[in-house]
Structures are given as structure tokens and as C-alpha cells.
Tab-separated table of C-alpha atoms and ligand atoms in Angstrom:
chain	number	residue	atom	x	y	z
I	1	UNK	CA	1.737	21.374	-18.610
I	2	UNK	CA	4.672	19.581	-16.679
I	3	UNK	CA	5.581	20.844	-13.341
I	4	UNK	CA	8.682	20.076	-11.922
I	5	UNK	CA	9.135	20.381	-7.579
I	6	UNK	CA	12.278	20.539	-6.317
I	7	UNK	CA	12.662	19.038	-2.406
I	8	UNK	CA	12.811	15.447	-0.558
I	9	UNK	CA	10.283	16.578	2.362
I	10	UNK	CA	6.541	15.953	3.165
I	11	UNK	CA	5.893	19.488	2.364
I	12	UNK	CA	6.988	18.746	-1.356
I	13	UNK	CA	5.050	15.451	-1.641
I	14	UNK	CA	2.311	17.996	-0.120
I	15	UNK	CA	3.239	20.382	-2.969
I	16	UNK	CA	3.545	17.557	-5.371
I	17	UNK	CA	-0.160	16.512	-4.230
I	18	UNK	CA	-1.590	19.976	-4.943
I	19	UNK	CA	0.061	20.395	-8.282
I	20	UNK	CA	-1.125	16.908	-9.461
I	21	UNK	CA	-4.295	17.628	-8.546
I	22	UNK	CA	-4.706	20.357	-11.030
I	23	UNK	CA	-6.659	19.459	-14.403
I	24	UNK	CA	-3.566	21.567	-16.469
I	25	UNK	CA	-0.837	19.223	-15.348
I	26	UNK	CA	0.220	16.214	-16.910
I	27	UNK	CA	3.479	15.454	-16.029
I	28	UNK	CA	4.915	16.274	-12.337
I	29	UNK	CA	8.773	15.542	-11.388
I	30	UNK	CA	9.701	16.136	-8.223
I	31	UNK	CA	13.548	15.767	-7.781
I	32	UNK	CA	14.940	13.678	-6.093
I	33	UNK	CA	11.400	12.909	-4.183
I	34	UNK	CA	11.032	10.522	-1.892
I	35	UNK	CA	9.517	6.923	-1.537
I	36	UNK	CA	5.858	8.715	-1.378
I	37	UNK	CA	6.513	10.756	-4.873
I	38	UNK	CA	7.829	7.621	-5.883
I	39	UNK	CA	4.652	5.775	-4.679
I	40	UNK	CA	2.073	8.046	-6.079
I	41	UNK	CA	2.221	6.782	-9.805
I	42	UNK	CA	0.140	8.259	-12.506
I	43	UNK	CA	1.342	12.101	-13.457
I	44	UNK	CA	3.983	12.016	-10.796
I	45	UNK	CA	7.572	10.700	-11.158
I	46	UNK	CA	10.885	11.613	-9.389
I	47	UNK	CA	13.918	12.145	-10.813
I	48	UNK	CA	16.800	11.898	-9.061
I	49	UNK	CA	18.537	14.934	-9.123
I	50	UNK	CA	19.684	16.953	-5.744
I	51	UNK	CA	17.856	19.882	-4.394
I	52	UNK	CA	21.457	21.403	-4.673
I	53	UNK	CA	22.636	20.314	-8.194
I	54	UNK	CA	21.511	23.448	-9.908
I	55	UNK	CA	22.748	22.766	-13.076
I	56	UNK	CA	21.353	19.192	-13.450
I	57	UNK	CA	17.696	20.225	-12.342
I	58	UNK	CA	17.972	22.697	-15.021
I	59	UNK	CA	19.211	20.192	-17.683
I	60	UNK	CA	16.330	18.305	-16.865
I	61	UNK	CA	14.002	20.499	-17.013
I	62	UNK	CA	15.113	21.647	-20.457
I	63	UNK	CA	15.235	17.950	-21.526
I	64	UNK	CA	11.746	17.092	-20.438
I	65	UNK	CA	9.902	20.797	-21.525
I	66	UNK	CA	8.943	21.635	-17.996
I	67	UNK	CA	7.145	24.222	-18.034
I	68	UNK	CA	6.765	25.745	-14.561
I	69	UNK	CA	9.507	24.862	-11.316
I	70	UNK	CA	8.535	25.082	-7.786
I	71	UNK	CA	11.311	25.226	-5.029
I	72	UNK	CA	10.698	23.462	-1.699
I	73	UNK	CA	13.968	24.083	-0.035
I	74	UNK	CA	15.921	27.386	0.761
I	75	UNK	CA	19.574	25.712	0.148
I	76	UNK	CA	18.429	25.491	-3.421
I	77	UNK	CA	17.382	29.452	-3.557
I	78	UNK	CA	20.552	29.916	-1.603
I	79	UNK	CA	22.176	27.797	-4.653
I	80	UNK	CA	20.805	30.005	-7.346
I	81	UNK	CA	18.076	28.260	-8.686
I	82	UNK	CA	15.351	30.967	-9.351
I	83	UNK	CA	18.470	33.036	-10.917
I	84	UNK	CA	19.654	30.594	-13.238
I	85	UNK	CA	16.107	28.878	-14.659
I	86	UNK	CA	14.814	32.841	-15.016
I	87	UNK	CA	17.853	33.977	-16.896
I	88	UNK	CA	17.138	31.571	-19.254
I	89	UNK	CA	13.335	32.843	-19.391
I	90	UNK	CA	11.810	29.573	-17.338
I	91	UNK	CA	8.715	29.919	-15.169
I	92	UNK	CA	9.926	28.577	-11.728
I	93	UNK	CA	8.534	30.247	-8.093
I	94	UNK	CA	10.635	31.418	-5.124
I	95	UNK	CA	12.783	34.119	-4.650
I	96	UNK	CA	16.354	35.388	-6.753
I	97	UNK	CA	19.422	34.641	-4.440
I	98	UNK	CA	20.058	38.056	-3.308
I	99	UNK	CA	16.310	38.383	-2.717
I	100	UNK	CA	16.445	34.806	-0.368
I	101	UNK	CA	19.209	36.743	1.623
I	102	UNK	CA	15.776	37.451	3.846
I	103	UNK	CA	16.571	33.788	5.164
I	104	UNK	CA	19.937	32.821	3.649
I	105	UNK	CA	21.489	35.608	6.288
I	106	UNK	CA	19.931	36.486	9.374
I	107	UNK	CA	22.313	39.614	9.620
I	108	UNK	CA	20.685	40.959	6.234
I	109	UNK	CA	17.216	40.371	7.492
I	110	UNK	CA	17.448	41.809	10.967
I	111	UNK	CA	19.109	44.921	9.027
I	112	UNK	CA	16.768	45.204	6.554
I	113	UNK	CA	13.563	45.325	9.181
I	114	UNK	CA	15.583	48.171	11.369
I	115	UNK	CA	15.759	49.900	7.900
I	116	UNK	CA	11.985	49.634	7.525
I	117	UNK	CA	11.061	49.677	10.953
I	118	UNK	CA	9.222	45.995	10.689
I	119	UNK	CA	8.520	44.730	14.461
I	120	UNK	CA	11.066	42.316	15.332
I	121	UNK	CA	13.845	41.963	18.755
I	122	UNK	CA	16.246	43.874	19.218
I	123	UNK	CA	19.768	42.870	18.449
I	124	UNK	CA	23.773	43.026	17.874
I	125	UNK	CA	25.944	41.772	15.134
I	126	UNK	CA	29.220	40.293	15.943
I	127	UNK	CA	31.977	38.369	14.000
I	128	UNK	CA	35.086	37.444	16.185
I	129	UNK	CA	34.475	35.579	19.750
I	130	UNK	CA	35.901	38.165	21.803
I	131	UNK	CA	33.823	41.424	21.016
I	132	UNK	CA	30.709	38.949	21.675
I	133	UNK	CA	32.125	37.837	24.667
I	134	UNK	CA	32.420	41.328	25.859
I	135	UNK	CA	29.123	41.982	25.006
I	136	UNK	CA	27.867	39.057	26.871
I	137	UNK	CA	30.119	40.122	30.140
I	138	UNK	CA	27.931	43.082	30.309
I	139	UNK	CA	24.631	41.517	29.451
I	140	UNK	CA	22.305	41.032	32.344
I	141	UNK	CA	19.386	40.591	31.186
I	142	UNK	CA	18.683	36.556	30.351
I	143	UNK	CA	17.550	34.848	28.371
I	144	UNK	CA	19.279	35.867	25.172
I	145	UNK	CA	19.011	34.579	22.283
I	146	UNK	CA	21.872	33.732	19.896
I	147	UNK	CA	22.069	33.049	15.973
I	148	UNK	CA	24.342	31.936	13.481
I	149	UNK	CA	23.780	34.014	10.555
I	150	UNK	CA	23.674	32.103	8.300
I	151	UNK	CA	21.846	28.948	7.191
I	152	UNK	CA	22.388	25.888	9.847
I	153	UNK	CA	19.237	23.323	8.621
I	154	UNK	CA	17.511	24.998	11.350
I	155	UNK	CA	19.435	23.997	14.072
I	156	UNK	CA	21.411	27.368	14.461
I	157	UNK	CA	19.677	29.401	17.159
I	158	UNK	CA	20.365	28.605	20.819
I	159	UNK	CA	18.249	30.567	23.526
I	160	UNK	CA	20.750	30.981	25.945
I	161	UNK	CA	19.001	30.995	29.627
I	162	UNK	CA	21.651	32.485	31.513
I	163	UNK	CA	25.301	33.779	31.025
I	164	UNK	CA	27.044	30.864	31.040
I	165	UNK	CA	24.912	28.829	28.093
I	166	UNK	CA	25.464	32.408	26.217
I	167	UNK	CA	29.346	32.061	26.915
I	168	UNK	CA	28.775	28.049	25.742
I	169	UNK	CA	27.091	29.100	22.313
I	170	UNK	CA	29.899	31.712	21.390
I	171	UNK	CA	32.653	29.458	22.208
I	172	UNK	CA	30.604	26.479	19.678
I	173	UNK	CA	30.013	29.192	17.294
I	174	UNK	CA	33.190	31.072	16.818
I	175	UNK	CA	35.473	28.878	18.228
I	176	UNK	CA	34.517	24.928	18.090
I	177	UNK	CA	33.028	26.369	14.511
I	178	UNK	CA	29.850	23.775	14.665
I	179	UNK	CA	28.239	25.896	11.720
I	180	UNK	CA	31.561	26.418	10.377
I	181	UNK	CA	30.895	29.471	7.906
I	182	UNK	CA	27.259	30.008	8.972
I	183	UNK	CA	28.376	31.608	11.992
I	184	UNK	CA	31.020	33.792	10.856
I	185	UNK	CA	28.771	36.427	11.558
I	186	UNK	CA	26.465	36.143	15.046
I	187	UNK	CA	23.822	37.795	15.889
I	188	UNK	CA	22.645	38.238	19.628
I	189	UNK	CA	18.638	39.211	20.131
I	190	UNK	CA	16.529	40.070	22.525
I	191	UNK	CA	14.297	36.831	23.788
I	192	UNK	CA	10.502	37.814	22.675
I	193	UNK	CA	7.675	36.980	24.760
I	194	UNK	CA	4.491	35.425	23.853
I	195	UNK	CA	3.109	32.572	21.486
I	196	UNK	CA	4.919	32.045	17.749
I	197	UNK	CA	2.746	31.271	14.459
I	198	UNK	CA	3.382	30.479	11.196
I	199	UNK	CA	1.948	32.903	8.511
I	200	UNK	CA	3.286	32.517	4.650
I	201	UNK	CA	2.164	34.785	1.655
I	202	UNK	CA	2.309	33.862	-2.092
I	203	UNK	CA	3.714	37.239	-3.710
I	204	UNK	CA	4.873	38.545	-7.201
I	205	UNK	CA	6.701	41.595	-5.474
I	206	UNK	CA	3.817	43.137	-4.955
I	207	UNK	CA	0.552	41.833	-4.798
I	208	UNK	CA	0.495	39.006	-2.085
I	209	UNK	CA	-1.978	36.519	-1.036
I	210	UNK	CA	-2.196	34.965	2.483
I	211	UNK	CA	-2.331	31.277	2.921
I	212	UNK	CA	-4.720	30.102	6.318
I	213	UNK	CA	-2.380	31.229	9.369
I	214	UNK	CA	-0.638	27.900	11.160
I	215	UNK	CA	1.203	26.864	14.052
I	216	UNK	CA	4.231	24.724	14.094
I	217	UNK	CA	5.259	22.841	17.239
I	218	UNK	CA	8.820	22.475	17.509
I	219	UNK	CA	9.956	20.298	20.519
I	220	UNK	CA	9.859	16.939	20.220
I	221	UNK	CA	7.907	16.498	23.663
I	222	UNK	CA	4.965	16.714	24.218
I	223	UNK	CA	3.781	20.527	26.304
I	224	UNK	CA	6.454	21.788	24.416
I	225	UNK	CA	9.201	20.441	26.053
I	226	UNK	CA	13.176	18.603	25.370
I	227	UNK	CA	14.384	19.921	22.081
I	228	UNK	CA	13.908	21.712	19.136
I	229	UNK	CA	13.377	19.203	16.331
I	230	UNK	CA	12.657	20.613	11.731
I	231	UNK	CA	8.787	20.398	13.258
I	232	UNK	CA	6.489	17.779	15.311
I	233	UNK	CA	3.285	19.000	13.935
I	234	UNK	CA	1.484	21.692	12.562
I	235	UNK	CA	-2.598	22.888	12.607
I	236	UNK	CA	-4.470	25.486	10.638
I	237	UNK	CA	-5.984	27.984	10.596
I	238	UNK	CA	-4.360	28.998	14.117
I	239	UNK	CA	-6.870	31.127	16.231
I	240	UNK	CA	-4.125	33.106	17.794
I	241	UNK	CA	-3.746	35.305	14.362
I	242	UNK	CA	-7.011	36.774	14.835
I	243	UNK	CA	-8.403	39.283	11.857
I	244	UNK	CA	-7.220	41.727	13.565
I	245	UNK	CA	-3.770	40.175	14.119
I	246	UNK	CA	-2.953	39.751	10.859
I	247	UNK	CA	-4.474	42.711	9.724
I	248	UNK	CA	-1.541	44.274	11.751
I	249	UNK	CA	0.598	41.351	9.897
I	250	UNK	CA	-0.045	43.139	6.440
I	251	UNK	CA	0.305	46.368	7.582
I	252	UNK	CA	3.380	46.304	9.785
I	253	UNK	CA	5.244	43.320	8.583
I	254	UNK	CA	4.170	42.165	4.290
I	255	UNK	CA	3.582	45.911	3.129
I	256	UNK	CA	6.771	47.299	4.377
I	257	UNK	CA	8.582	44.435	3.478
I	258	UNK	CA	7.896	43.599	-0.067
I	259	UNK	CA	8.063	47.210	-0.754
I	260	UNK	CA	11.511	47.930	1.085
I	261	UNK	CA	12.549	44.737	-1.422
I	262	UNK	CA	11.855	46.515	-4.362
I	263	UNK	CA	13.160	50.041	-3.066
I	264	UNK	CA	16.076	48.156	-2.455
I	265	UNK	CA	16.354	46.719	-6.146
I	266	UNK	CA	15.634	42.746	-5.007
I	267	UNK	CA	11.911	42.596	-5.534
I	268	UNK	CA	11.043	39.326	-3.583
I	269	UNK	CA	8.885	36.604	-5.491
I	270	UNK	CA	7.369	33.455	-4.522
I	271	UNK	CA	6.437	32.056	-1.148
I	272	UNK	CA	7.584	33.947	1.797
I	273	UNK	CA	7.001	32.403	5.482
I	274	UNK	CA	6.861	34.843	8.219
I	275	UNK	CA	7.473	33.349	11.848
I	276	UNK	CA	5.752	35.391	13.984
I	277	UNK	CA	5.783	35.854	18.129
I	278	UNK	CA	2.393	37.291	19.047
I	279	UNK	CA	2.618	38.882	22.460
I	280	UNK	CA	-1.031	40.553	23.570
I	281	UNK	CA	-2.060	40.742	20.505
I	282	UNK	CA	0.683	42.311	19.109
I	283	UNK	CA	2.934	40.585	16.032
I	284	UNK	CA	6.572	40.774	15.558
I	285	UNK	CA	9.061	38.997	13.744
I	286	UNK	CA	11.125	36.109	14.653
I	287	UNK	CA	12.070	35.274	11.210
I	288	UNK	CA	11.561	35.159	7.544
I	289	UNK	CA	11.983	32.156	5.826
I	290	UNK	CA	11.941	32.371	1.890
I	291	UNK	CA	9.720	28.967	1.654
I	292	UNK	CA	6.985	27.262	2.815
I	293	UNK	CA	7.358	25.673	6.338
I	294	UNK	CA	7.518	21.742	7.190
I	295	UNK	CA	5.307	21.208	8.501
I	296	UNK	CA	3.056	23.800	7.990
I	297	UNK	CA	2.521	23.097	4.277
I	298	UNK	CA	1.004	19.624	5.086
I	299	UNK	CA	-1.711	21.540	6.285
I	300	UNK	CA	-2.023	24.986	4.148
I	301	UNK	CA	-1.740	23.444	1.029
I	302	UNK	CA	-4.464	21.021	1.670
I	303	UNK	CA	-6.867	23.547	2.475
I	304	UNK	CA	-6.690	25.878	-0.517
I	305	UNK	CA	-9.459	25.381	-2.386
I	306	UNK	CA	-8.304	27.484	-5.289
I	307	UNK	CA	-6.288	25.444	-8.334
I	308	UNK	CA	-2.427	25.767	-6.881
I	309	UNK	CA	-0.970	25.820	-9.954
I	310	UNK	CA	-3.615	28.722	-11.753
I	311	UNK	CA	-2.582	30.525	-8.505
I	312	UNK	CA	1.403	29.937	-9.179
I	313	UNK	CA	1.238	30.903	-12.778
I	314	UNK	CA	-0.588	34.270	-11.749
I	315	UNK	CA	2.193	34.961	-9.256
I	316	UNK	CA	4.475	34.723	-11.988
I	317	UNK	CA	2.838	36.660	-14.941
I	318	UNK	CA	1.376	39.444	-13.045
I	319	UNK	CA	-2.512	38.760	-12.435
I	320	UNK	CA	-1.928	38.082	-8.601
I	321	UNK	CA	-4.311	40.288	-7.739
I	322	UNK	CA	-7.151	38.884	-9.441
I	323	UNK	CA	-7.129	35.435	-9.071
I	324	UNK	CA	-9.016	33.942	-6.849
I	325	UNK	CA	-7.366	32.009	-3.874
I	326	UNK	CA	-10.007	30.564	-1.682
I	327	UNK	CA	-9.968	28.708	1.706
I	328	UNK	CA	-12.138	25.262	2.673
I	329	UNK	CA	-13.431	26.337	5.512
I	330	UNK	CA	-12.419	23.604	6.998
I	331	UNK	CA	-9.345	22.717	9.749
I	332	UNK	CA	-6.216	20.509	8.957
I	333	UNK	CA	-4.321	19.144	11.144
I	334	UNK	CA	-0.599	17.120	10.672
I	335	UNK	CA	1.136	14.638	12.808
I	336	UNK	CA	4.917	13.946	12.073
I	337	UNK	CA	5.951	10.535	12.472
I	338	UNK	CA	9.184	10.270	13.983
I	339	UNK	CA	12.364	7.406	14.544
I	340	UNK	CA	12.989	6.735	17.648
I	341	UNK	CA	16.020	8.760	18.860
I	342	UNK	CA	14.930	12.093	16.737
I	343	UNK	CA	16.585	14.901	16.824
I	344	UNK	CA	20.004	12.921	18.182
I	345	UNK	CA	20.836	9.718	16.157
I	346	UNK	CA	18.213	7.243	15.151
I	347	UNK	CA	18.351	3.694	13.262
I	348	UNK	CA	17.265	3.825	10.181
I	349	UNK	CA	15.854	1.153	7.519
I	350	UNK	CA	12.805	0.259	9.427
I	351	UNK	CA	10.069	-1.244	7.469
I	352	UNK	CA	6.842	0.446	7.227
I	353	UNK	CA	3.671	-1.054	7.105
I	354	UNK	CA	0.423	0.835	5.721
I	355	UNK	CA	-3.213	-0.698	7.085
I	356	UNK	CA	-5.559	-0.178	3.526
I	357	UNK	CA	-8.218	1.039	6.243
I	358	UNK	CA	-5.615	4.204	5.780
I	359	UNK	CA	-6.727	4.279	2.136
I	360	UNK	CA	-10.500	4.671	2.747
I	361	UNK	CA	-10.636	7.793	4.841
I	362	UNK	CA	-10.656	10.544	1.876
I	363	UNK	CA	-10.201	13.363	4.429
I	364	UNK	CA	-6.366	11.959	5.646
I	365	UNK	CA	-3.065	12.142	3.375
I	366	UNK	CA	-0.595	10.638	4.094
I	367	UNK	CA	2.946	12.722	3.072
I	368	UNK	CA	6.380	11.443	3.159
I	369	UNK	CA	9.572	12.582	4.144
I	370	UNK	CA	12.440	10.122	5.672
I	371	UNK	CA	10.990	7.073	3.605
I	372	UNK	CA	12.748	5.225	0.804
I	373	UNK	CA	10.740	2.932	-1.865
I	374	UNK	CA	12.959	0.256	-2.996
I	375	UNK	CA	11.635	-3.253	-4.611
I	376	UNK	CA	8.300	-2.738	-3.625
I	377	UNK	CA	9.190	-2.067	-0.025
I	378	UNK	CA	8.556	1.042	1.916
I	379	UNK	CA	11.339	1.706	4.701
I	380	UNK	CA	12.393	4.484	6.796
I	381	UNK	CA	15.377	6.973	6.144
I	382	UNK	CA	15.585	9.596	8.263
I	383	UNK	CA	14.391	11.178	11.205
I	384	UNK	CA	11.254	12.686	10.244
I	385	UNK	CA	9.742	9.663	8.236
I	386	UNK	CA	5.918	10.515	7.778
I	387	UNK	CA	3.147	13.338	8.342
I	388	UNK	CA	-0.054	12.565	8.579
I	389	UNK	CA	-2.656	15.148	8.011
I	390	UNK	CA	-6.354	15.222	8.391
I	391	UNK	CA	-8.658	17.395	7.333
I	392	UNK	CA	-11.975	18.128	9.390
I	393	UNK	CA	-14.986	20.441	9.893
I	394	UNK	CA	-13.659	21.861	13.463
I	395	UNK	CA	-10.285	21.413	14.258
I	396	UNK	CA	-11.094	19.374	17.520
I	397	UNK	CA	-12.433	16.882	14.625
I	398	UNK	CA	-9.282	16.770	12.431
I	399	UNK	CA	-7.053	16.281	15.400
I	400	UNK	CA	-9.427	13.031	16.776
I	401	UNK	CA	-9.056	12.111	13.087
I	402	UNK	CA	-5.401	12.246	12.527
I	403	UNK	CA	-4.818	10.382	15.835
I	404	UNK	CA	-6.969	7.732	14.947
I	405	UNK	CA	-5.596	7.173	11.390
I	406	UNK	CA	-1.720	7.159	13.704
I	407	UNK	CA	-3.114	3.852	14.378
I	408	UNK	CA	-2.833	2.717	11.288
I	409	UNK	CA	0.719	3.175	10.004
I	410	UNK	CA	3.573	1.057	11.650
I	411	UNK	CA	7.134	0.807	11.749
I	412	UNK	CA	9.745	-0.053	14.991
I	413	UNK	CA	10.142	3.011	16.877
I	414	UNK	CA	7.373	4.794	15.784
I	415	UNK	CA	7.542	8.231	17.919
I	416	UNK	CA	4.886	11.193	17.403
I	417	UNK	CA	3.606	13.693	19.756
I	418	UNK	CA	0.548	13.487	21.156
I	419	UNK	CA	-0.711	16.654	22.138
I	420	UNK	CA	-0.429	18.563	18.312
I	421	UNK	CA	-3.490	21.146	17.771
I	422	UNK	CA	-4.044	20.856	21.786
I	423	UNK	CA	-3.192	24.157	22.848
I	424	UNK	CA	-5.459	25.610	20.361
I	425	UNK	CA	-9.154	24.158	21.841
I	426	UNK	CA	-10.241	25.919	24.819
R	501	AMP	P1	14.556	30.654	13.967
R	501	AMP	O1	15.407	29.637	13.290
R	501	AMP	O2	15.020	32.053	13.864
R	501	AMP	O3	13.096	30.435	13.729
R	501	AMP	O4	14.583	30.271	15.505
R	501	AMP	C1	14.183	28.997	15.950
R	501	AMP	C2	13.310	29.136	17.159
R	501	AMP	O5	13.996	29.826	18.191
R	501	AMP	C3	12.057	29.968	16.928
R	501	AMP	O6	11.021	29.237	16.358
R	501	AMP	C4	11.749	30.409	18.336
R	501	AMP	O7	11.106	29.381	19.049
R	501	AMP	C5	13.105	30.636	18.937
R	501	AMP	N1	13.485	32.042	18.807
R	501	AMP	C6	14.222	32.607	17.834
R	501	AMP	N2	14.388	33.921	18.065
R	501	AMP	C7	13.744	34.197	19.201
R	501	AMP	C8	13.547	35.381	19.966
R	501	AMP	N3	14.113	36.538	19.643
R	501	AMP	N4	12.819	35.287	21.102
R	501	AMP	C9	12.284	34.114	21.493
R	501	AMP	N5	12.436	32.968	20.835
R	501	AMP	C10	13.154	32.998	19.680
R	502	LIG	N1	8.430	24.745	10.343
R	502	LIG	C1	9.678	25.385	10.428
R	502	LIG	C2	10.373	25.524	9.134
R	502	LIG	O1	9.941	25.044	8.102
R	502	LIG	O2	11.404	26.168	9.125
């Protein structure tokens, strides 16, 4: 079968990894890619096509007889993919715009768990600067934390640590307009407590499967410190979502949630991504993402054992439940590579050099996100360029593994963290 993915990242040249791998495929697109799709060769090929340009990915998929589509990125659930490739009876995963609203508006999720009474902080809509300034004025409790509702490419939630920052973010949301539309709603939430972690379920509205549980690490310094960057690194499985944590995770959070979808007539399909804060023990909801994480998927998809693609094509004709969908038992961890300058501005066009030494240690992959392959030359072209994941017994092992295999990929500027999977051995 041909399989097209549709996403620039490392987690879909993680996706495009799994799929290939599978003995059904023989063709996989992944539009546009990136210069590691572009490097892989054999099955895979990009096309270059934009994650947004509904209309073209579906031409091409017509045009080529794919025959199953997997979306990476929300802006293209948010653009109507999954509505227009299933009106015209294709097979592609993720969820139907109205259903992606879980992500796409933060004002219909944080509505939706009060309705259902999912575990998540407690919060206040506004849409015009001076009711949420008023609110603010008689806030005194810090910090707070403050969203644009709608999507911002992550960067649209400021934890305000006193009054003043709160006052900052309301004037650059309603007023400055730095999200412009995103934030014509905001909402203002209650700062949670605790540790976050990354869990994301495969679901056909409702059966569900759990992927290994994950943690993301989001500043770009190391001890968690400076800003918030798309994602530094990621390790699974993440011993902070005990058994019994997510246990409480299906129960209080995935039950009531795919079945308030389809109460509510938007049954939600494909990958959903639940960003948990885990305080004590206890699980509640920072957000729901409609997608896999990046970069979380550089190590969750590596360690499913089961045939991706079997698993996909159950999700979608209604044998979810009895499929199986099996873990190594095994850790992973990834390592972004980073320019120099991430988050804030960065050069770009640095060449990359690859030592074959890389090639030789079957337990590392290699996935690509800022990188461009042009005339045989790999460079760098954007801000996250590479993750590096390794795959190990323990994950003590697959984090000395990944940092020794850092060693052997170059370019100027090279910036990573240091400390990913760290906070997990005790
Ligand atoms: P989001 O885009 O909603 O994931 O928010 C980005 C990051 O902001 C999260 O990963 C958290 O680190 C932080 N955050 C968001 N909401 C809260 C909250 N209510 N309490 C504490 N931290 C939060
Ligand atoms: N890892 C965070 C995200 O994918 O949104």
C-alpha cells in the first residue's frame, strides 16, 4: 500500500520511519518532508506540497492511489484535512476539524472538560482587554497563567509571575495583537503544581490504545531553565506515570473524554496527546493536543513493537480493540539538536556533517527537522535542525548512548541540552 505523511518535523521523519518499516508499504510520501525524508531513499519520497495546502495534498494523493494519510501537524487538522480526504471516502488518521477544536481552541477545550468534569485548572474566558484587566486588578493570587485561545505554534501561553507580567501579556494579546486572531479570545488559568508528562492515545472514538508515557523538556537550558522552546528532548517510558497514574489517566481524563466527544456529535479519531501535570500522584490536564508531540514521537514511535501501520488501519476500520499494540521493553531517549540562538533568531544554512561511525550503531536514529538536502549537501534550516534518539535496555543506557552518538554529528553552532532523561534516574 502507499502511505502518504503529511508534516516537515522529526516526528514525521519518525512517523515516516515506522510506516516504512512495515512489510505492507511500498510507497511512502511525506509532504513536503525534509532533507532526512529526502535522504532516506528506497520506499520513501517527498513531495513538495504544504502541510497547509489541503487541496493539493489531496490531488496528490488521488494522483498517486494513496491509500492511507497520516497527519503530523494540527494546522493541517485545523485546515480541514481529515474532513475533506474522508468525504471523499479516503483512509487518512487524525481528527475532523470540529473534533481538533480540543487543540485548535483552548476556550472549547477548557469548556468541554468543565462539562465533563475532566481534572484540569481552573479558569476565565475573556475577549476585550479591559474586562481581563479588571479581572487581573483583583487577582492576587500569582502566578497566573495566560492563553491565547487559539493556535500560536506553541508559543501562546505566558505564565505570568506577578501582576504586572499578567498586565504585560493582556496588553501583547489584546492590544499589541502578537497572535493577532489567536487571541481574540483569552483565557486566564490557575498555575498547576507539580511535574508535566506527555501521554498520547491512538483512538477510533472509542476504543483507545496508550502509547509508552513520555516526558518533554521544554526550556532550552539545561535544569529547566531560560525559555520555552517546540521541545529540547524527550524520554520514555516516564516513571512519573506510574500504573496507577495512568490508570487514573483512563479513568478520569480518556474515558470521559472520548465519550463526551461522541455525546457531543464530534467523535474524536486518531492520535490524541494529553499534557498532563501530575501533582502527588494525582493527574490533571494542561492540555490536549490533537497530534503526536515533537519530540515525544522520536521516542514512542520507536518503541512500538507492534506493525504501525496494521495498528493505523485498525483505528480506522473498527478492530482497535483487538489488535495487538505491543511495547519493547526497552527505553528511548531523544536529543534535539539546536542553532545557535534558538528560540530568538538563529543563522541558518550551516553545513552538516554526519561521522559513518553514526551509521553503525543500529540502536540510534537519527530524525530530521530544520535540515534541507540540496545537491548532495545536507544544511541546516531552522531552529530545531536534528533529534537524535537512542534506544537502550535501561534508560540510564539510552541516555549515555544518545550523548555519545551527539559526538558524532556536526554543524557551527551546534546547541543541545545536556541534562535530557536526567531528572528521571534516581
Ligand atoms: P500549553 O501550550 O497549554 O501546553 O502550555 C505550554 C506550557 O505552559 C505547558 O507545557 C506548561 O509548562 C505551562 N502551563 C500551561 N498551563 C499551565 C498551568 N495551568 N499551570 C502550570 N503550567 C502551565
Ligand atoms: N512536545 C510539545 C508539542 O508537541 O506540542
Amino acid at each position: 500500500m502507499k502511505v502518504l505523511i503529511i508534516g516537515s518535523g522529526a516526528r514525521e521523519h519518525a512517523l515516516a520511519l515506522a510506516v516504512a518499516r512495515s512489510e505492507k508499504v511500498s510507497h511512502v510520501y511525506v509532504a513536503p518532508g525534509n532533507g532526512g525524508t529526502a535522504m532516506m531513499g528506497g520506499k520513501v519520497e517527498n513531495a513538495a506540497i504544504k502541510a497547509t495546502d489541503i487541496q493539493g495534498l489531496f490531488a496528490f494523493a488521488e494522483k498517486k492511489g494513496v491509500d492511507l494519510t497520516v497527519v503530523g501537524p494540527e494546522q493541517s487538522l485545523e485546515s480541514g484535512a481529515v474532513d475533506l480526504f474522508r468525504s471523499s471516502g479516503k483512509m487518512i488518521v487524525g481528527p475532523l476539524k470540529d473534533a481538533a477544536q480540543l487543540e485548535t481552541s483552548k476556550v472549547f477545550a477548557k469548556d468541554f472538560m468543565k462539562r465533563y468534569d475532566i481534572p484540569t485548572a481552573s479558569y476565565s474566558v475573556f475577549s476585550d482587554y479591559d474586562s481581563a484587566r479588571a479581572f487581573l486588578e483583583n487577582t492576587t493570587v500569582f502566578p497566573q497563567v495566560i492563553k491565547a485561545s487559539g493556535l500560536a505554534a506553541g508559543k501562546g501561553v505566558i505564565v505570568a509571575e506577578n501582576r504586572d507580567q499578567a498586565m504585560q501579556a493582556i496588553e501583547d494579546l489584546f492590544r499589541k495583537r502578537i497572535f493577532g486572531g489567536a487571541a481574540d479570545e483569552v483565557v486566564i488559568e490557575s498555575f498547576l503544581k507539580g511535574e508535566e508528562a506527555s501521554v498520547f492515545v491512538l483512538t477510533d472514538g472509542k476504543e483507545y490504545r496508550f502509547f509508552l508515557p513520555s516526558q518533554d523538556h521544554k526550556r532550552i537550558g539545561d535544569g529547566d531553565t531560560g525559555k520555552n522552546t517546540g521541545g529540547m528532548g524527550a524520554y520514555a517510558p516516564a516513571p512519573l506515570v506510574s500504573g496507577e497514574v495512568l490508570k487514573k489517566v483512563e479513568e478520569r481524563i480518556v474515558l470521559p473524554t472520548l465519550e463526551g466527544m461522541r455525546k457531543e456529535g464530534v467523535p474524536y479519531t486518531g492520535f490524541l496527546y494529553i499534557g498532563l501535570m501530575i501533582d502527588k500522584g494525582e493527574p490533571s490536564v494542561v492540555e490536549f493536543n490533537v497530534r503526536l508531540g515533537d519530540p515525544e514521537a522520536q521516542v514512542v514511535l520507536p518503541l512500538l513493537q507492534t506493525d504501525l501501520v496494521e495498528a493505523l488501519e485498525a483505528s480506522l476500520n473498527g478492530t482497535l480493540g483487538e489488535v495487538p499494540f505491543e511495547m519493547k521493553a526497552q527505553s528511548a531517549t531523544t536529543v534535539v539538536l539546536a542553532s545557535r540562538g534558538y528560540p530568538d533568531s538563529y543563522e541558518k544554512g550551516k553545513l552538516i556533517t554526519i561521522d559513518p561511525k553514526l551509521e553503525a550503531l543500529d540502536q540510534v536514529m537519527l530524525f530530521h527537522a530544520g535540515t534541507a538536502y540540496v545537491d548532495g549537501q545536507l544544511t541546516t534550516s531552522g531552529g530545531r535542525v536534528l533529534s537524535l534518539t537512542a534506544l537502550a535496555p535501561t534508560l540510564k543506557e539510552s541516555i549515555d548512548l544518545v550523548y555519545n552518538a551527539v559526538g558524532f554529528v556536526h554543524f557551527e553552532g551546534r546547541y543541545c541540552r545536556r541534562d535530557i532523561g536526567a531528572k528521571a534516574i534516581f
